Amino acid sequence: MENNKVTPLIETVELKKLFKLNGGARLHAVDGINLKIYPGETVGVVGESGCGKSTLGRTILRLIEPTSGQIYYNGKEITKIKARKLRELRKDIQIIFQDPYSSIDPRKSVIDVIAEYMFIHKVYKNRIDTYNRAAELMDLVGLARRYANSYAHELDGGRRQRIGIARALSLNPKFIVCDEPVSALDVSIQAQILNLLMDLEEELGLTYMFVTHNLSVVKHISTKIMVMYLGKCVEMAPSDELFNNPLHPYTKALLKAIPEPDISKRDEEFTLIKGEVSSPINVKPGCRFAKRCDYCFERCTHEDPDLLEVSSDHFVSCFLLDKN
Amino acid sequence: MNELILDIDNLSVIYKTDLEIVKAVNGISLKIGKGKTLGLVGETGAGKTTTALSILRLLPENTGKVTSGSIKFEGDDLLDMDEHNMRQIRGGQIAMVFQDPMTSLNPVMTVGDQIAEAIIMHNEGISKEEIEKRVDEKLTMVGILPSRKIDYPHQFSGGMKQRVVIAMALACEPKLLIADEPTTALDVTIQAQVLMMIKELRNRLGTSMLMITHDLGVVAKTCDDVAVMYAGEIVEAGTVYDIFLGENHHPYTEGLFGSIPNLASRTKRLNSIPGLMPDPTNLPEGCVFAPRCKYCMDICTKVHPNTITEGTHSLLCHLFTDKLCGKAGGKNGK
């Protein structure tokens, strides 16, 4: 996947987002993320709640302003661009939100929700063309046209998520951040939406960043996976490599914690990670995972491990693998 | 099966509003053996929680109504019981862990007081020291330091809150524990911790359990028996081995398994089930799954199938009527 000639579609360099809290404390939501997403890739970002994965997605779209670091789109820096240029950029990069219940205007009909972005960006000169395109998008995402004049509350979660997808596609974006698009849905509906997203990726040549906490979903859909823990990337590798050969203690434990629907593994004990995610407020130096890690030694508690490339395309941030 | 702790027979529940009648549960039968865990699997709106609420008689008073059937707990029908006896059972003999630990705790009471409340309710005249002792004991059991009993729920994280809720449910050492999606709101690593704890406690205390979930992985790890629920009916039931290893499956169960992305193999597409669950105010004639079923036959849309039983495994599907009925000999075998 790594190709020096191709410019990454999205690149972040030392991207940081600190939220200021009352009393001068700082919450380290995203803490120095270097990520390259090449055209056609699907990068899965996994981690537990509060690890900063959603904040990362939103910061890349500039829905949240980064504290420091740079974001590049197609080789051009977009960290500081303003008003009109930013609006232009938003045509190319879009987001599908987690909760299809709260991310759709309840007072607009389905077709108006889908057409809204096209009106804002004045994609078509007249209303008829815009609505025709919106109807086409409904076909594309598998929403029957008879729902065009319905309101979101009349539809179920799966169909609402299809509205969200149609809306994100309406401006022909190149890059879409999918922020937990299936976590609010039932398994059978989840499978329908995942199939749809994968079909669209192929048909329209999209590039996804797929933010989720569900490891089976991320394995299914991604080509490359980044595991986050408290704002830091702890491990990044191609999907199969990560699942076959996880190296960071956190990734290992995370993979072992998934209850698999496989009866032969019934009596296998879970490998438990002790404790819970510690607070991201005013983080002290040292590996973020040290407190819960079985292999923690002295160096881990006062020095930050770097993200090292241990084998081709496989990056890990852990002193255990640091040969020096 | 050995001695039964819970025996639900032909239970039907409706929710009646001014506008419509919602048929939430339609003639289901479930049996839980002593010390066993039954997994009740199904999607949102299948009637899983309604079933649990009717066992505890906690259905909303004005709308929810049991129209037929019986729920026998150790031989006594809970549906005929008067409110006084029912209160002894609730929390004492049968306890429930609700899905969302964030909303099932009282925010203005310390967690110690909330656990003590259940103990006081079911043990009249118990001394203060004894209460304190038991509260400490329950908290230790679920892995929380007893010194934290003076804290309020907001001071705990999600996983810790769920542990408190479990400690409350186990406060009076119930014979049956109903766990309604106990880990759905939790992260995987915390989910693993809570599941291990539930499993360990169950083995130690010999509690029987009804585990309501939509996660087949959780079922594989914790349950002895499984019932798959769809649109208010049990479409397939059996031991975990029947469900996970057996040959014959209800098309819905097959669809559920096909919908889960597999960690072991990489498939391009998931075998999703097309369509949606039918509206419970307007259930289809014939088989409730027929509109989404890829094996749907003529008979499926007209005649409601009967339960076919083969050993411990039972199915509600026309596909197997001919195949299994001959040798297993009979319908309504449940």
XYZ file of C-alpha atoms in Angstrom:
658
model
C 0.000 0.000 0.000
C 2.842 2.347 0.796
C 3.769 4.112 -2.399
C 6.074 7.073 -2.391
C 4.908 8.372 -5.742
C 1.286 8.686 -4.746
C 0.402 11.668 -2.587
C -1.702 10.694 0.363
C -5.274 11.944 0.043
C -5.262 12.926 3.683
C -2.228 13.388 5.822
C -1.942 14.588 9.384
C 1.343 15.639 10.936
C 1.659 15.737 14.722
C -2.013 16.619 14.933
C -3.067 17.671 18.407
C -6.312 18.752 19.951
C -6.319 19.762 23.586
C -9.545 20.917 25.167
C -9.158 23.544 27.871
C -11.120 22.763 30.981
C -12.068 24.880 33.953
C -9.151 25.706 36.199
C -6.540 25.475 33.455
C -6.574 21.695 33.109
C -6.133 20.270 29.642
C -7.854 17.273 28.151
C -5.610 15.539 25.613
C -8.193 14.262 23.121
C -5.860 13.841 20.143
C -2.194 13.871 20.998
C 0.201 13.922 18.084
C -1.319 11.729 15.398
C 0.598 11.087 12.166
C -1.690 9.427 9.701
C -1.512 8.974 5.952
C -4.560 7.868 4.028
C -3.943 6.956 0.383
C -6.636 7.095 -2.309
C -8.801 3.980 -2.343
C -7.816 2.888 1.132
C -10.207 2.344 3.999
C -8.505 3.202 7.244
C -10.173 1.882 10.361
C -9.636 3.790 13.587
C -10.439 1.689 16.652
C -10.340 2.304 20.357
C -12.493 2.438 23.441
C -14.825 5.296 24.249
C -12.916 8.430 25.102
C -9.745 7.528 23.188
C -10.202 10.476 20.832
C -11.145 8.621 17.668
C -14.216 10.740 16.899
C -12.351 13.946 17.733
C -9.639 12.901 15.279
C -12.218 12.393 12.518
C -13.815 15.747 13.175
C -10.514 17.573 13.444
C -9.461 16.275 10.032
C -12.667 17.756 8.587
C -11.969 20.973 10.481
C -15.266 20.626 12.323
C -13.073 20.997 15.392
C -10.080 23.323 15.138
C -6.782 21.584 15.894
C -4.545 22.984 18.645
C -1.369 22.260 16.717
C -0.052 20.162 13.854
C -0.968 20.144 10.191
C -3.596 18.511 8.010
C -2.976 18.037 4.293
C -5.542 17.201 1.667
C -4.058 16.020 -1.620
C -0.732 17.549 -0.653
C -2.180 20.990 0.158
C -2.260 22.208 3.701
C -5.789 22.789 4.947
C -5.062 23.472 8.597
C -5.576 27.203 8.390
C -7.747 27.798 5.319
C -10.757 30.021 5.854
C -14.332 30.674 4.764
C -14.743 30.217 1.010
C -11.820 27.855 0.546
C -12.964 25.784 3.468
C -16.419 25.584 1.993
C -14.944 24.415 -1.314
C -12.993 21.760 0.561
C -16.097 20.444 2.275
C -17.398 19.307 -1.105
C -14.557 16.821 -1.241
C -14.516 15.618 2.321
C -17.695 14.554 4.062
C -18.832 12.794 7.181
C -21.469 10.196 8.066
C -22.526 10.622 11.662
C -22.996 7.993 14.306
C -26.511 8.646 15.360
C -29.020 8.706 12.519
C -31.652 9.897 14.987
C -30.067 13.186 15.935
C -28.076 14.111 12.822
C -31.065 14.694 10.552
C -33.267 17.788 10.641
C -36.644 16.512 11.892
C -38.526 19.294 10.107
C -37.227 18.560 6.626
C -38.535 15.852 4.325
C -36.131 13.142 3.205
C -35.566 14.630 -0.238
C -34.945 18.090 1.243
C -32.383 16.693 3.664
C -30.510 15.065 0.786
C -30.813 18.131 -1.449
C -29.746 20.616 1.232
C -25.990 20.432 0.644
C -26.488 20.804 -3.108
C -28.517 23.966 -2.568
C -25.891 25.385 -0.230
C -23.135 24.749 -2.747
C -25.326 25.762 -5.688
C -24.371 22.618 -7.571
C -27.260 22.882 -10.017
C -28.796 25.994 -11.483
C -32.393 24.989 -10.909
C -34.425 23.144 -8.337
C -35.612 20.420 -10.695
C -32.080 19.213 -11.452
C -31.219 19.259 -7.776
C -34.240 17.205 -6.822
C -33.619 14.800 -9.696
C -30.107 14.250 -8.444
C -31.411 13.752 -4.898
C -33.837 11.115 -6.199
C -30.949 9.400 -7.995
C -29.015 9.356 -4.733
C -31.964 7.716 -3.037
C -31.815 4.942 -5.636
C -28.070 4.645 -5.132
C -28.334 4.050 -1.390
C -31.370 1.815 -1.720
C -34.065 4.119 -0.368
C -37.382 3.698 -2.172
C -38.476 6.942 -3.835
C -41.837 6.727 -2.102
C -40.101 7.957 1.058
C -39.073 11.231 -0.622
C -41.731 13.247 1.181
C -41.542 11.414 4.488
C -39.891 12.851 7.548
C -37.011 11.193 9.361
C -39.108 10.213 12.373
C -41.303 8.060 10.156
C -38.350 5.878 9.155
C -36.380 3.260 11.062
C -32.693 3.514 11.982
C -31.390 1.663 8.915
C -33.264 3.889 6.477
C -32.242 7.012 8.372
C -28.628 5.978 8.109
C -29.169 5.591 4.353
C -30.366 9.226 4.277
C -27.156 10.228 6.036
C -25.126 8.322 3.469
C -27.030 9.803 0.503
C -26.499 13.277 1.952
C -22.779 12.699 2.397
C -22.538 11.487 -1.212
C -24.544 14.361 -2.680
C -21.503 16.526 -3.432
C -19.454 13.690 -4.940
C -16.853 13.672 -2.201
C -13.547 11.846 -2.489
C -13.069 11.205 1.191
C -15.667 10.295 3.811
C -15.212 10.007 7.545
C -17.632 7.354 8.792
C -18.066 8.038 12.491
C -19.497 4.811 13.964
C -22.100 4.608 11.202
C -23.470 1.230 12.269
C -23.181 1.200 16.044
C -26.761 2.377 16.566
C -28.186 -0.338 14.311
C -29.267 -3.944 14.764
C -26.989 -6.670 13.400
C -29.069 -7.550 10.363
C -29.414 -3.862 9.448
C -25.750 -3.264 10.248
C -24.837 -5.897 7.663
C -27.026 -4.179 5.055
C -25.338 -0.812 5.661
C -21.809 -2.278 5.650
C -22.525 -3.981 2.334
C -23.840 -0.704 0.950
C -20.751 1.243 2.066
C -18.452 -1.337 0.507
C -20.381 -1.334 -2.770
C -20.260 2.461 -2.916
C -16.539 2.451 -2.244
C -16.004 0.297 -5.303
C -18.533 2.045 -7.525
C -17.537 5.615 -6.755
C -13.884 5.105 -5.866
C -14.267 6.514 -2.373
C -11.719 6.631 0.388
C -13.003 6.064 3.906
C -11.778 6.717 7.360
C -13.873 4.353 9.424
C -14.123 5.236 13.104
C -15.548 2.469 15.261
C -15.200 0.535 18.476
C -16.377 -2.686 16.872
C -13.332 -4.729 15.882
C -15.180 -7.280 13.772
C -16.658 -4.471 11.700
C -13.312 -2.766 11.294
C -11.630 -5.980 10.200
C -14.347 -6.570 7.670
C -14.190 -3.173 6.024
C -10.672 -1.775 6.421
C -7.435 -2.179 4.533
C -5.391 -0.492 7.234
C -6.132 -0.171 10.952
C -4.980 2.320 13.524
C -5.494 1.457 17.195
C -5.820 4.498 19.448
C -5.429 4.717 23.183
C -5.914 7.989 25.053
C -5.252 10.217 22.090
C -2.161 8.343 20.876
C -1.728 5.843 18.107
C -0.409 2.662 19.734
C -0.320 0.445 16.682
C -0.954 0.796 12.962
C -0.766 -1.958 10.373
C -2.551 -3.424 7.359
C -5.752 -5.097 8.500
C -4.713 -8.748 8.134
C -1.279 -8.123 9.629
C -2.809 -6.456 12.678
C -5.217 -9.293 13.337
C -2.693 -12.063 12.666
C 0.265 -10.486 14.359
C -0.752 -7.893 16.942
C 2.314 -6.587 18.762
C 1.237 -3.945 21.242
C -0.036 -5.391 24.555
C -3.167 -3.234 24.273
C -4.016 -4.472 20.774
C -3.460 -8.058 21.880
C -5.775 -7.656 24.848
C -8.362 -5.812 22.781
C -8.500 -8.610 20.220
C -8.777 -11.270 22.906
C -11.634 -9.423 24.608
C -14.070 -9.834 21.720
C -16.563 -12.597 22.444
C -16.592 -14.592 19.220
C -19.723 -16.370 18.052
C -17.784 -19.628 17.960
C -18.654 -22.428 20.310
C -15.234 -24.058 20.188
C -13.821 -21.012 21.960
C -16.482 -21.192 24.661
C -14.206 -22.258 27.463
C -11.295 -20.104 26.471
C -10.832 -17.537 29.202
C -10.898 -13.905 28.242
C -7.556 -12.254 28.692
C -8.635 -9.419 30.877
C -7.058 -6.020 30.907
C -7.166 -4.844 34.451
C -8.620 -1.494 35.310
C -10.124 1.094 33.046
C -8.980 3.801 30.698
C -7.305 6.439 32.824
C -8.180 10.095 32.616
C -7.029 12.068 29.553
C -6.792 15.231 31.650
C -3.316 16.634 32.291
C -1.603 13.455 31.172
C 1.805 12.775 32.672
C 4.690 11.635 30.511
C 5.106 7.913 29.956
C 3.255 5.281 28.004
C -0.498 5.906 28.299
C -1.190 2.215 28.683
C 1.462 1.579 31.354
C -0.999 1.449 34.262
C -2.973 -1.403 32.752
C -0.086 -3.188 31.057
C 1.176 -6.563 32.282
C 4.636 -5.966 30.847
C 5.117 -2.487 32.233
C 8.671 -1.717 33.377
C 10.358 1.355 34.722
C 11.037 3.135 31.464
C 7.334 2.947 30.532
C 6.285 5.210 33.376
C 8.395 8.249 32.638
C 9.190 8.264 28.953
C 6.900 8.430 25.912
C 7.478 5.555 23.483
C 7.848 6.552 19.818
C 5.868 5.018 17.013
C 8.389 2.679 15.370
C 8.138 0.768 12.134
C 8.912 -2.780 13.286
C 8.248 -4.431 9.951
C 7.091 -3.059 6.632
C 4.027 -0.874 7.223
C 3.597 -2.148 10.749
C 4.023 0.609 13.348
C 4.005 0.035 17.076
C 4.551 2.382 19.967
C 5.906 0.224 22.769
C 9.277 -0.042 24.530
C 9.081 -3.825 24.419
C 9.741 -3.669 20.709
C 12.292 -0.898 20.862
C 15.574 -2.663 20.159
C 17.633 0.254 21.520
C -33.707 -31.371 31.430
C -33.384 -31.384 35.204
C -35.548 -29.452 37.640
C -37.024 -26.259 36.223
C -36.735 -22.899 37.904
C -38.806 -21.023 35.353
C -41.403 -22.453 33.019
C -43.135 -20.042 30.664
C -45.947 -21.588 28.697
C -47.712 -20.032 25.736
C -47.219 -16.449 26.948
C -48.782 -13.632 24.955
C -48.430 -9.963 25.772
C -50.026 -6.999 24.086
C -49.647 -3.258 24.500
C -52.965 -1.569 24.050
C -53.199 2.096 23.202
C -56.154 4.146 22.051
C -55.013 3.818 18.475
C -53.704 0.322 18.090
C -52.850 -3.007 19.639
C -49.181 -3.974 19.579
C -48.683 -7.715 19.693
C -45.339 -7.751 21.460
C -45.122 -11.402 22.524
C -47.098 -14.106 20.779
C -47.426 -17.456 22.493
C -43.866 -18.158 23.563
C -42.730 -21.032 25.753
C -39.414 -21.004 27.587
C -37.885 -23.261 30.195
C -34.896 -22.560 32.391
C -33.361 -25.424 34.358
C -31.893 -24.884 37.845
C -28.421 -23.416 37.624
C -28.650 -23.002 33.841
C -28.333 -19.887 31.713
C -30.769 -19.297 28.904
C -29.801 -16.799 26.217
C -32.692 -14.932 24.642
C -31.443 -13.574 21.335
C -33.125 -11.204 18.941
C -33.138 -7.736 17.482
C -34.680 -4.552 18.798
C -38.431 -4.905 19.016
C -38.446 -8.704 19.006
C -40.125 -8.741 22.431
C -37.150 -9.804 24.550
C -37.474 -7.082 27.165
C -41.272 -7.410 27.225
C -40.817 -11.082 28.112
C -38.480 -10.159 30.953
C -40.818 -7.470 32.250
C -43.783 -9.827 32.236
C -41.840 -12.360 34.332
C -41.401 -9.679 36.994
C -44.873 -8.297 36.354
C -43.403 -4.898 35.622
C -45.311 -4.218 32.411
C -46.670 -0.662 32.211
C -49.947 -0.833 34.084
C -52.310 0.890 31.708
C -51.091 -0.397 28.386
C -49.259 -3.689 28.863
C -51.387 -6.791 29.283
C -50.734 -10.515 29.409
C -53.481 -12.086 27.310
C -52.682 -15.741 27.744
C -50.265 -18.259 29.172
C -48.586 -18.929 32.469
C -45.224 -18.125 34.032
C -44.343 -20.738 36.631
C -41.500 -19.939 38.987
C -40.604 -23.014 41.007
C -44.104 -24.316 40.368
C -46.081 -21.201 41.351
C -47.759 -19.158 38.648
C -46.434 -15.602 38.936
C -49.385 -14.259 36.977
C -51.859 -15.346 39.665
C -49.826 -14.045 42.545
C -51.064 -11.088 44.616
C -48.992 -7.939 44.790
C -47.758 -8.623 48.334
C -46.196 -11.964 47.432
C -44.949 -10.585 44.144
C -42.968 -7.951 46.034
C -41.258 -10.710 47.972
C -40.237 -12.346 44.733
C -39.060 -9.208 42.957
C -35.531 -8.523 44.044
C -35.667 -11.388 46.537
C -36.084 -14.482 44.385
C -35.878 -12.994 40.907
C -33.707 -9.964 40.243
C -33.078 -7.997 37.105
C -30.063 -6.172 35.725
C -31.220 -3.499 33.343
C -29.558 -2.570 30.097
C -28.432 0.914 30.867
C -26.476 1.291 34.103
C -26.444 5.066 33.651
C -30.205 5.377 34.105
C -31.004 2.495 36.419
C -29.250 3.962 39.444
C -30.670 6.702 41.626
C -28.385 9.721 41.202
C -29.135 11.225 44.628
C -28.454 8.126 46.733
C -25.064 6.682 47.534
C -24.445 3.281 45.956
C -24.113 1.711 49.413
C -27.597 2.927 50.355
C -29.009 1.620 47.098
C -27.653 -1.855 47.732
C -28.789 -1.672 51.366
C -32.303 -0.731 50.237
C -32.803 -4.119 48.600
C -31.419 -5.929 51.646
C -33.691 -4.034 54.079
C -36.775 -4.622 51.904
C -36.319 -8.367 51.978
C -34.968 -8.887 55.476
C -37.190 -7.284 58.086
C -35.584 -6.406 61.399
C -32.043 -6.828 60.154
C -29.483 -4.968 62.270
C -27.489 -2.022 61.018
C -24.171 -3.793 61.384
C -25.483 -6.764 59.463
C -26.633 -4.497 56.616
C -23.241 -2.791 56.443
C -21.538 -6.160 56.461
C -23.625 -7.452 53.590
C -23.182 -4.293 51.521
C -19.406 -4.554 51.902
C -19.569 -8.219 50.994
C -21.575 -7.591 47.786
C -19.307 -4.766 46.673
C -16.220 -6.910 47.217
C -17.894 -9.677 45.271
C -18.246 -7.509 42.157
C -14.744 -6.115 42.547
C -15.402 -2.680 44.017
C -13.644 -1.464 47.144
C -16.165 -1.316 50.039
C -14.792 2.111 50.915
C -16.489 3.436 47.784
C -19.992 2.748 49.111
C -20.345 6.353 50.214
C -19.878 7.536 46.613
C -22.668 8.575 44.268
C -23.295 6.927 40.877
C -21.827 9.846 38.907
C -18.476 9.190 40.545
C -18.295 5.774 38.898
C -17.449 4.892 35.291
C -19.846 2.929 33.076
C -18.327 -0.456 33.835
C -18.226 0.256 37.571
C -21.865 1.378 37.514
C -22.850 -1.867 35.848
C -20.994 -3.723 38.614
C -22.979 -1.764 41.201
C -26.224 -2.678 39.427
C -25.172 -6.339 39.467
C -24.274 -6.093 43.170
C -27.762 -4.694 43.814
C -29.400 -7.493 41.857
C -27.408 -10.093 43.764
C -27.953 -8.401 47.142
C -30.554 -10.937 48.272
C -29.012 -13.899 46.487
C -31.854 -14.414 44.024
C -32.508 -17.832 42.513
C -33.037 -16.334 39.076
C -31.199 -13.382 37.591
C -32.584 -11.653 34.521
C -29.858 -9.728 32.720
C -31.212 -7.448 30.004
C -28.302 -6.674 27.676
C -25.935 -6.196 30.622
C -22.907 -5.317 28.510
C -24.336 -3.529 25.484
C -23.469 -0.080 26.812
C -19.891 -1.052 27.698
C -16.560 -1.125 25.852
C -15.139 -4.517 24.805
C -12.446 -4.708 27.457
C -14.933 -3.770 30.178
C -17.518 -6.095 28.643
C -15.038 -8.951 28.968
C -14.468 -8.076 32.631
C -18.198 -7.947 33.405
C -18.975 -11.183 31.526
C -16.223 -13.047 33.340
C -17.527 -11.738 36.631
C -21.119 -12.779 35.870
C -19.930 -16.238 34.862
C -17.845 -16.655 37.985
C -20.605 -15.441 40.323
C -23.105 -17.730 38.658
C -20.874 -20.729 39.172
C -20.232 -19.792 42.780
C -23.795 -18.967 43.822
C -25.566 -21.459 41.544
C -27.908 -18.750 40.247
C -30.005 -19.514 37.179
C -29.994 -16.817 34.577
C -31.967 -15.380 31.693
C -29.460 -13.532 29.517
C -31.075 -11.178 27.043
C -28.728 -10.078 24.300
C -28.351 -9.538 20.591
C -24.683 -10.482 20.574
C -24.123 -14.099 19.536
C -20.564 -13.867 20.816
C -21.835 -13.200 24.326
C -24.210 -16.155 23.959
C -21.409 -18.503 22.914
C -19.408 -17.494 25.968
C -22.035 -17.546 28.686
C -25.191 -19.519 27.855
C -26.225 -23.179 28.148
C -29.445 -22.879 26.189
C -30.517 -20.424 23.527
C -33.867 -19.162 22.289
C -33.970 -16.999 19.178
C -36.818 -14.533 19.195
C -38.316 -12.789 16.185
C -41.423 -10.593 16.107
C -42.692 -11.920 19.412
C -42.154 -15.590 18.665
C -39.454 -18.096 19.507
C -38.360 -19.227 16.063
C -35.612 -21.542 17.200
C -34.532 -22.943 20.559
C -32.073 -25.495 21.812
C -28.792 -25.953 23.610
C -25.886 -23.749 22.515
C -24.514 -26.748 20.664
C -27.756 -27.172 18.737
C -27.672 -23.547 17.705
C -23.977 -23.171 16.951
C -23.143 -26.635 15.628
C -26.475 -28.167 14.534
C -27.308 -28.673 10.870
C -30.846 -27.403 10.631
C -31.515 -23.782 11.358
C -34.334 -21.374 11.055
C -33.599 -19.006 8.143
C -33.624 -16.080 10.588
C -30.944 -17.655 12.779
C -28.950 -18.359 9.647
C -29.336 -14.692 8.670
C -28.211 -13.513 12.101
C -25.017 -15.546 11.839
C -24.446 -14.350 8.271
C -24.771 -10.733 9.358
C -21.848 -10.837 11.774
C -18.506 -9.939 10.235
C -16.317 -12.960 10.859
C -12.992 -12.389 12.551
C -11.502 -15.638 11.317
C -12.134 -15.333 7.613
C -12.301 -12.378 5.305
C -15.433 -12.259 3.240
C -16.259 -9.622 0.723
C -19.928 -9.278 1.452
C -22.024 -10.043 4.464
C -25.095 -12.211 3.983
C -27.472 -9.668 5.360
C -31.169 -10.296 5.789
C -33.087 -8.050 3.404
C -35.917 -5.921 4.720
C -37.056 -5.156 8.226
C -38.887 -6.760 11.097
C -42.678 -6.603 10.558
C -44.696 -3.981 12.348
C -46.014 -5.619 15.536
C -49.343 -3.844 15.129
C -49.816 -5.582 11.817
C -48.138 -8.990 11.747
C -48.218 -10.966 8.497
C -50.515 -13.920 8.163
C -48.637 -17.198 8.149
C -44.977 -17.216 9.166
C -43.824 -13.885 10.632
C -40.444 -14.182 8.909
C -41.870 -15.036 5.459
C -41.556 -11.515 3.946
C -37.758 -11.526 4.549
C -37.091 -15.222 4.035
C -35.118 -16.420 1.026
C -36.622 -19.894 1.235
C -40.191 -18.622 1.436
C -42.729 -21.060 -0.039
C -46.439 -20.716 -0.819
C -47.483 -22.260 2.439
C -45.347 -19.817 4.450
C -47.462 -16.802 3.593
C -50.723 -18.555 4.445
C -50.279 -20.963 7.318
C -48.548 -20.265 10.584
C -45.945 -23.003 11.166
C -46.013 -25.285 14.168
C -43.065 -25.946 16.432
C -41.108 -29.011 15.392
C -38.981 -30.622 18.045
C -36.038 -32.909 17.609
C -34.425 -33.828 20.894
C -33.465 -30.591 22.603
C -33.743 -28.558 19.417
C -36.952 -26.947 18.238
C -37.780 -24.937 15.155
C -40.722 -22.900 13.983
C -40.469 -23.249 10.224
C -42.275 -24.981 7.372
C -38.976 -25.996 5.777
C -38.438 -28.715 8.332
C -41.987 -29.988 8.700
C -41.483 -32.845 6.272
C -37.847 -33.396 6.992
C -38.035 -33.736 10.735
C -41.659 -34.386 11.582
C -41.542 -37.984 10.443
C -38.776 -39.152 12.714
C -39.211 -36.779 15.625
C -42.916 -37.486 15.621
C -44.886 -34.489 16.514
C -45.541 -30.854 16.648
C -45.932 -28.561 19.623
C -43.279 -30.573 21.309
C -42.135 -27.719 23.516
